Amino acid sequence: VARVTATGTGHASGLVDELVGVVGERHVLVDPDMTAGYAVDWTGRFRGSTPAVVRPGSVEEVADVVRLLARRGIPLVAQGGNTGMVGGSVPTAGEVVLSTRRLDRLEPVDALAGQVTAGAGVVLDRLHEHAEAAGFTFGVDLGARSSCTVGGMIATNAGGIHVLRYGSMRAQVVGIEAVLGDGSVVEHLAGLEKDNTGYDLAGLMCGSEGTLGIVTKARLRLRPRFDHVVTAMVPVGSMAAAMEVAATLRATVANLNAVEMVGRAALDLVADHLGVAPPVRAEVVLVVEAAAHHDPSEELAAGLEACGELAGEPAVAVDGAARRALWRFREGVTEAVNAAGIPHKLDVTLPAAALAEFADHVGDAVHRLDPSTTTYLFGHLGDGNVHVNVIGLAPGHDADDVDRAVFELVVAHHGSISAEHGIGTAKRDFLHLNRSPAELAAFAALRRAFDPAGILNPNVLVPT
Ligand code: FAD
Ligand code: MLT
Ligand code: ZN
């Protein structure tokens, strides 16, 4: 695979002319001032450079761009909202960036099927508004909702705050249109709930991180819109107690929407960052939510009551502004951590029986390796998913040591090194901790089949 220099001379300028021929001059960016924002990730940890950002406006243009890059053997990185957390959306090895943001057509909601077809560049907020205007909701929601795109969420199999009710992105996708590595277009968008006609290409695209195809459109499942929502912020004395509370709520609250967690250090950090005192403080704080066609307040209160003394006195909110004020202490952690330093974001899942033990020891394990670090814990406790964010690594310290220490602890407890963010470039060299040689060989064979020229995001997941 050829590497293109960012100088714009010779080889690269011929390339730019060809790209302009496909999408028009306005949609090929080469000026480093214009491309800079596409070449660095949200955390500031992963930086690269690119000879060109190309912004196709249709599936035909995507196919033509991919075909011409495949012919020249030039690698590309697909990019949606660039909110990914694992360095998978930026051109760390000088790749061309294919931005999907212009593929933003949203078709009318099909109320009979309870589905909608959305372009890959549709931003999550807009999808939610569109679904809600038709009496539905979309099952995935997450803090990057004002920027992340349908294509990026499919490519990362995004999770977020409602997985315990609706599943992750994979559970919402019923059909796909995508451009494969040779420029061919696969399209299966009928959205039939039952359709046993061979391999599930839509499912394969979920979590493929732009290595098997460029998603251009998706047929998405919608869920009923609930007009009554109650949110509670619950103080809990320990992670073990928080796991018990989560289990009791899952077992007793039929309309449970979310069980989210913020550890004490993360709560103090986000409160400082917001300049607002949290309504409750404890070793662990849970943000829990129920939603239904009727007011679910009593149902949630009964669930909390069933937790006995494990759950402290909650702060409860039912109207939109008050609920958002509680959510800021959970969703604001990402921004607060970023403001405190460039983070190592480790996103892991543990079996329920091992999670508290892991959470109680992971900070110490990191601190022993590098005493200048601070570790923050937060995440989606209802799904066993903890975000371990480490900041303040000593200069010159090998950051891989910290990642390795955390991952080895995860694997020792039979957990996964990536719950929802994916592998990207950040965790690529650790994938063998969770996947066997036979699985990695199958991954590589899939890549070769879908992308014979090896141009689709070749540096992520399993290197080509
Ligand atoms: P990008 O960052 O642009 O790309 C991500 C990956 O997908 C890259 O590998 C890229 O090459 C590939 N890709 C993008 N578009 C396409 C396409 N059309 N076809 C093929 N490949 C493509 N994630 C969660 O799972 N849960 C959360 O709760 C969560 N909360 C977040 C909160 C904040 C504040 C932020 C900043 C991020 C959060 N994220 C979360 C991470 C991120 O938002 C998700 O990973 C999201 O799915 C990425 O979407 P994107 O459009 O920004 O993709
Ligand atoms: C979250 O749950 O807040 C997101 O996954 C983002 C993050 O990990 O910072
Ligand atoms: Zn998350």
mmCIF file of N, CA and C in Angstrom, residues 357-431:
data_model
loop_
_atom_site.group_PDB
_atom_site.id
_atom_site.type_symbol
_atom_site.label_atom_id
_atom_site.label_comp_id
_atom_site.label_asym_id
_atom_site.label_seq_id
_atom_site.Cartn_x
_atom_site.Cartn_y
_atom_site.Cartn_z
ATOM 1 N N GLU A 357 -14.402 -6.042 42.565
ATOM 2 C CA GLU A 357 -13.016 -6.372 42.928
ATOM 3 C C GLU A 357 -12.039 -5.662 41.968
ATOM 4 N N PHE A 358 -12.341 -5.708 40.671
ATOM 5 C CA PHE A 358 -11.509 -5.027 39.679
ATOM 6 C C PHE A 358 -11.474 -3.526 39.952
ATOM 7 N N ALA A 359 -12.653 -2.933 40.130
ATOM 8 C CA ALA A 359 -12.737 -1.476 40.304
ATOM 9 C C ALA A 359 -12.019 -1.026 41.576
ATOM 10 N N ASP A 360 -12.061 -1.864 42.606
ATOM 11 C CA ASP A 360 -11.406 -1.488 43.867
ATOM 12 C C ASP A 360 -9.889 -1.510 43.747
ATOM 13 N N HIS A 361 -9.345 -2.275 42.775
ATOM 14 C CA HIS A 361 -7.890 -2.438 42.720
ATOM 15 C C HIS A 361 -7.205 -1.775 41.534
ATOM 16 N N VAL A 362 -7.981 -1.423 40.513
ATOM 17 C CA VAL A 362 -7.320 -0.963 39.282
ATOM 18 C C VAL A 362 -6.531 0.346 39.495
ATOM 19 N N GLY A 363 -7.083 1.272 40.272
ATOM 20 C CA GLY A 363 -6.392 2.544 40.507
ATOM 21 C C GLY A 363 -5.046 2.316 41.185
ATOM 22 N N ASP A 364 -5.018 1.432 42.164
ATOM 23 C CA ASP A 364 -3.766 1.135 42.869
ATOM 24 C C ASP A 364 -2.754 0.491 41.925
ATOM 25 N N ALA A 365 -3.233 -0.413 41.075
ATOM 26 C CA ALA A 365 -2.318 -1.098 40.145
ATOM 27 C C ALA A 365 -1.654 -0.076 39.216
ATOM 28 N N VAL A 366 -2.431 0.898 38.748
ATOM 29 C CA VAL A 366 -1.876 1.936 37.860
ATOM 30 C C VAL A 366 -0.920 2.826 38.653
ATOM 31 N N HIS A 367 -1.309 3.188 39.851
ATOM 32 C CA HIS A 367 -0.519 4.098 40.681
ATOM 33 C C HIS A 367 0.839 3.487 41.043
ATOM 34 N N ARG A 368 0.849 2.171 41.283
ATOM 35 C CA ARG A 368 2.118 1.492 41.598
ATOM 36 C C ARG A 368 3.091 1.617 40.430
ATOM 37 N N LEU A 369 2.573 1.549 39.210
ATOM 38 C CA LEU A 369 3.431 1.638 38.027
ATOM 39 C C LEU A 369 3.921 3.054 37.791
ATOM 40 N N ASP A 370 3.026 4.011 38.019
ATOM 41 C CA ASP A 370 3.363 5.412 37.773
ATOM 42 C C ASP A 370 2.671 6.284 38.821
ATOM 43 N N PRO A 371 3.414 6.645 39.875
ATOM 44 C CA PRO A 371 2.792 7.362 41.002
ATOM 45 C C PRO A 371 2.267 8.748 40.643
ATOM 46 N N SER A 372 2.619 9.268 39.453
ATOM 47 C CA SER A 372 2.107 10.601 39.122
ATOM 48 C C SER A 372 0.695 10.552 38.508
ATOM 49 N N THR A 373 0.146 9.358 38.341
ATOM 50 C CA THR A 373 -1.155 9.246 37.661
ATOM 51 C C THR A 373 -2.345 9.404 38.622
ATOM 52 N N THR A 374 -3.466 9.815 38.050
ATOM 53 C CA THR A 374 -4.752 9.753 38.755
ATOM 54 C C THR A 374 -5.695 8.930 37.871
ATOM 55 N N THR A 375 -6.443 8.048 38.497
ATOM 56 C CA THR A 375 -7.371 7.186 37.748
ATOM 57 C C THR A 375 -8.802 7.549 38.113
ATOM 58 N N TYR A 376 -9.612 7.744 37.098
ATOM 59 C CA TYR A 376 -11.032 8.073 37.298
ATOM 60 C C TYR A 376 -11.890 6.922 36.772
ATOM 61 N N LEU A 377 -12.903 6.568 37.541
ATOM 62 C CA LEU A 377 -13.808 5.490 37.120
ATOM 63 C C LEU A 377 -15.217 6.039 36.927
ATOM 64 N N PHE A 378 -15.831 5.673 35.836
ATOM 65 C CA PHE A 378 -17.238 6.001 35.571
ATOM 66 C C PHE A 378 -17.716 5.019 34.508
ATOM 67 N N GLY A 379 -18.983 5.051 34.164
ATOM 68 C CA GLY A 379 -19.401 4.164 33.083
ATOM 69 C C GLY A 379 -20.817 3.650 33.210
ATOM 70 N N HIS A 380 -21.029 2.561 32.486
ATOM 71 C CA HIS A 380 -22.381 2.020 32.296
ATOM 72 C C HIS A 380 -22.506 0.765 33.168
ATOM 73 N N LEU A 381 -22.716 0.983 34.466
ATOM 74 C CA LEU A 381 -22.642 -0.131 35.408
ATOM 75 C C LEU A 381 -23.694 -1.198 35.125
ATOM 76 N N GLY A 382 -24.842 -0.761 34.621
ATOM 77 C CA GLY A 382 -25.914 -1.714 34.300
ATOM 78 C C GLY A 382 -25.480 -2.765 33.291
ATOM 79 N N ASP A 383 -24.454 -2.463 32.472
ATOM 80 C CA ASP A 383 -23.949 -3.433 31.481
ATOM 81 C C ASP A 383 -22.597 -4.004 31.894
ATOM 82 N N GLY A 384 -22.134 -3.714 33.109
ATOM 83 C CA GLY A 384 -20.816 -4.206 33.538
ATOM 84 C C GLY A 384 -19.658 -3.476 32.869
ATOM 85 N N ASN A 385 -19.929 -2.279 32.357
ATOM 86 C CA ASN A 385 -18.924 -1.535 31.567
ATOM 87 C C ASN A 385 -18.355 -0.363 32.387
ATOM 88 N N VAL A 386 -17.046 -0.473 32.709
ATOM 89 C CA VAL A 386 -16.384 0.599 33.461
ATOM 90 C C VAL A 386 -15.424 1.338 32.544
ATOM 91 N N HIS A 387 -15.469 2.671 32.566
ATOM 92 C CA HIS A 387 -14.453 3.467 31.882
ATOM 93 C C HIS A 387 -13.356 3.798 32.883
ATOM 94 N N VAL A 388 -12.143 3.364 32.554
ATOM 95 C CA VAL A 388 -10.978 3.619 33.412
ATOM 96 C C VAL A 388 -10.163 4.695 32.700
ATOM 97 N N ASN A 389 -10.193 5.899 33.206
ATOM 98 C CA ASN A 389 -9.456 6.999 32.554
ATOM 99 C C ASN A 389 -8.257 7.373 33.402
ATOM 100 N N VAL A 390 -7.073 7.334 32.775
ATOM 101 C CA VAL A 390 -5.838 7.620 33.510
ATOM 102 C C VAL A 390 -5.250 8.906 32.956
ATOM 103 N N ILE A 391 -4.968 9.859 33.845
ATOM 104 C CA ILE A 391 -4.267 11.062 33.377
ATOM 105 C C ILE A 391 -3.016 11.286 34.226
ATOM 106 N N GLY A 392 -2.116 12.139 33.716
ATOM 107 C CA GLY A 392 -0.923 12.528 34.469
ATOM 108 C C GLY A 392 0.216 11.537 34.372
ATOM 109 N N LEU A 393 0.276 10.758 33.286
ATOM 110 C CA LEU A 393 1.406 9.842 33.120
ATOM 111 C C LEU A 393 2.704 10.636 33.095
ATOM 112 N N ALA A 394 3.718 10.142 33.817
ATOM 113 C CA ALA A 394 4.996 10.857 33.882
ATOM 114 C C ALA A 394 5.610 10.925 32.489
ATOM 115 N N PRO A 395 6.198 12.099 32.129
ATOM 116 C CA PRO A 395 6.820 12.204 30.806
ATOM 117 C C PRO A 395 7.892 11.122 30.646
ATOM 118 N N GLY A 396 7.934 10.529 29.465
ATOM 119 C CA GLY A 396 8.954 9.514 29.205
ATOM 120 C C GLY A 396 8.533 8.130 29.673
ATOM 121 N N HIS A 397 7.480 8.073 30.447
ATOM 122 C CA HIS A 397 6.982 6.761 30.894
ATOM 123 C C HIS A 397 6.321 6.048 29.722
ATOM 124 N N ASP A 398 6.553 4.749 29.596
ATOM 125 C CA ASP A 398 5.913 4.004 28.518
ATOM 126 C C ASP A 398 4.433 3.774 28.862
ATOM 127 N N ALA A 399 3.575 4.527 28.173
ATOM 128 C CA ALA A 399 2.138 4.471 28.477
ATOM 129 C C ALA A 399 1.582 3.073 28.258
ATOM 130 N N ASP A 400 2.211 2.309 27.353
ATOM 131 C CA ASP A 400 1.728 0.946 27.111
ATOM 132 C C ASP A 400 1.765 0.106 28.379
ATOM 133 N N ASP A 401 2.714 0.417 29.293
ATOM 134 C CA ASP A 401 2.799 -0.349 30.549
ATOM 135 C C ASP A 401 1.516 -0.212 31.350
ATOM 136 N N VAL A 402 0.990 1.026 31.382
ATOM 137 C CA VAL A 402 -0.236 1.278 32.137
ATOM 138 C C VAL A 402 -1.396 0.532 31.481
ATOM 139 N N ASP A 403 -1.510 0.687 30.164
ATOM 140 C CA ASP A 403 -2.592 -0.008 29.445
ATOM 141 C C ASP A 403 -2.483 -1.515 29.693
ATOM 142 N N ARG A 404 -1.258 -2.034 29.576
ATOM 143 C CA ARG A 404 -1.067 -3.484 29.726
ATOM 144 C C ARG A 404 -1.483 -3.933 31.134
ATOM 145 N N ALA A 405 -1.089 -3.145 32.150
ATOM 146 C CA ALA A 405 -1.417 -3.533 33.532
ATOM 147 C C ALA A 405 -2.938 -3.606 33.711
ATOM 148 N N VAL A 406 -3.641 -2.611 33.176
ATOM 149 C CA VAL A 406 -5.110 -2.606 33.306
ATOM 150 C C VAL A 406 -5.704 -3.794 32.543
ATOM 151 N N PHE A 407 -5.239 -3.989 31.311
ATOM 152 C CA PHE A 407 -5.816 -5.056 30.483
ATOM 153 C C PHE A 407 -5.529 -6.442 31.079
ATOM 154 N N GLU A 408 -4.327 -6.608 31.649
ATOM 155 C CA GLU A 408 -4.016 -7.920 32.227
ATOM 156 C C GLU A 408 -4.922 -8.206 33.415
ATOM 157 N N LEU A 409 -5.227 -7.150 34.182
ATOM 158 C CA LEU A 409 -6.159 -7.317 35.300
ATOM 159 C C LEU A 409 -7.563 -7.681 34.776
ATOM 160 N N VAL A 410 -7.955 -7.021 33.691
ATOM 161 C CA VAL A 410 -9.265 -7.308 33.072
ATOM 162 C C VAL A 410 -9.328 -8.769 32.622
ATOM 163 N N VAL A 411 -8.291 -9.179 31.909
ATOM 164 C CA VAL A 411 -8.298 -10.534 31.340
ATOM 165 C C VAL A 411 -8.213 -11.584 32.457
ATOM 166 N N ALA A 412 -7.470 -11.253 33.509
ATOM 167 C CA ALA A 412 -7.387 -12.190 34.648
ATOM 168 C C ALA A 412 -8.776 -12.409 35.255
ATOM 169 N N HIS A 413 -9.640 -11.406 35.119
ATOM 170 C CA HIS A 413 -11.010 -11.538 35.637
ATOM 171 C C HIS A 413 -12.000 -11.952 34.542
ATOM 172 N N HIS A 414 -11.494 -12.410 33.398
ATOM 173 C CA HIS A 414 -12.330 -12.886 32.277
ATOM 174 C C HIS A 414 -13.194 -11.772 31.681
ATOM 175 N N GLY A 415 -12.644 -10.565 31.608
ATOM 176 C CA GLY A 415 -13.368 -9.444 31.020
ATOM 177 C C GLY A 415 -12.903 -9.152 29.600
ATOM 178 N N SER A 416 -13.417 -8.046 29.042
ATOM 179 C CA SER A 416 -13.060 -7.638 27.680
ATOM 180 C C SER A 416 -12.318 -6.295 27.706
ATOM 181 N N ILE A 417 -11.277 -6.161 26.869
ATOM 182 C CA ILE A 417 -10.480 -4.924 26.849
ATOM 183 C C ILE A 417 -11.195 -3.791 26.114
ATOM 184 N N SER A 418 -12.294 -4.090 25.434
ATOM 185 C CA SER A 418 -13.110 -3.014 24.872
ATOM 186 C C SER A 418 -14.586 -3.357 24.992
ATOM 187 N N ALA A 419 -15.313 -2.529 25.717
ATOM 188 C CA ALA A 419 -16.746 -2.773 25.886
ATOM 189 C C ALA A 419 -17.539 -2.151 24.756
ATOM 190 N N GLU A 420 -17.206 -0.869 24.411
ATOM 191 C CA GLU A 420 -18.056 -0.151 23.444
ATOM 192 C C GLU A 420 -17.273 0.788 22.543
ATOM 193 N N HIS A 421 -16.033 1.143 22.881
ATOM 194 C CA HIS A 421 -15.313 2.124 22.058
ATOM 195 C C HIS A 421 -14.602 1.496 20.872
ATOM 196 N N GLY A 422 -14.327 0.189 20.939
ATOM 197 C CA GLY A 422 -13.625 -0.474 19.851
ATOM 198 C C GLY A 422 -12.124 -0.571 20.119
ATOM 199 N N ILE A 423 -11.403 -0.989 19.096
ATOM 200 C CA ILE A 423 -9.974 -1.291 19.227
ATOM 201 C C ILE A 423 -9.117 -0.165 18.641
ATOM 202 N N GLY A 424 -9.466 0.281 17.419
ATOM 203 C CA GLY A 424 -8.741 1.387 16.784
ATOM 204 C C GLY A 424 -7.250 1.126 16.705
ATOM 205 N N THR A 425 -6.467 2.196 16.838
ATOM 206 C CA THR A 425 -5.012 2.012 16.918
ATOM 207 C C THR A 425 -4.592 1.876 18.384
ATOM 208 N N ALA A 426 -5.438 2.391 19.300
ATOM 209 C CA ALA A 426 -5.056 2.441 20.714
ATOM 210 C C ALA A 426 -4.892 1.047 21.330
ATOM 211 N N LYS A 427 -5.730 0.101 20.912
ATOM 212 C CA LYS A 427 -5.721 -1.205 21.592
ATOM 213 C C LYS A 427 -5.344 -2.343 20.658
ATOM 214 N N ARG A 428 -4.974 -1.973 19.434
ATOM 215 C CA ARG A 428 -4.676 -2.978 18.412
ATOM 216 C C ARG A 428 -3.663 -4.014 18.913
ATOM 217 N N ASP A 429 -2.608 -3.533 19.560
ATOM 218 C CA ASP A 429 -1.540 -4.464 19.938
ATOM 219 C C ASP A 429 -1.893 -5.298 21.166
ATOM 220 N N PHE A 430 -3.086 -5.062 21.727
ATOM 221 C CA PHE A 430 -3.527 -5.849 22.881
ATOM 222 C C PHE A 430 -4.672 -6.802 22.528
ATOM 223 N N LEU A 431 -5.101 -6.770 21.264
ATOM 224 C CA LEU A 431 -6.292 -7.544 20.883
ATOM 225 C C LEU A 431 -6.107 -9.042 21.157
#
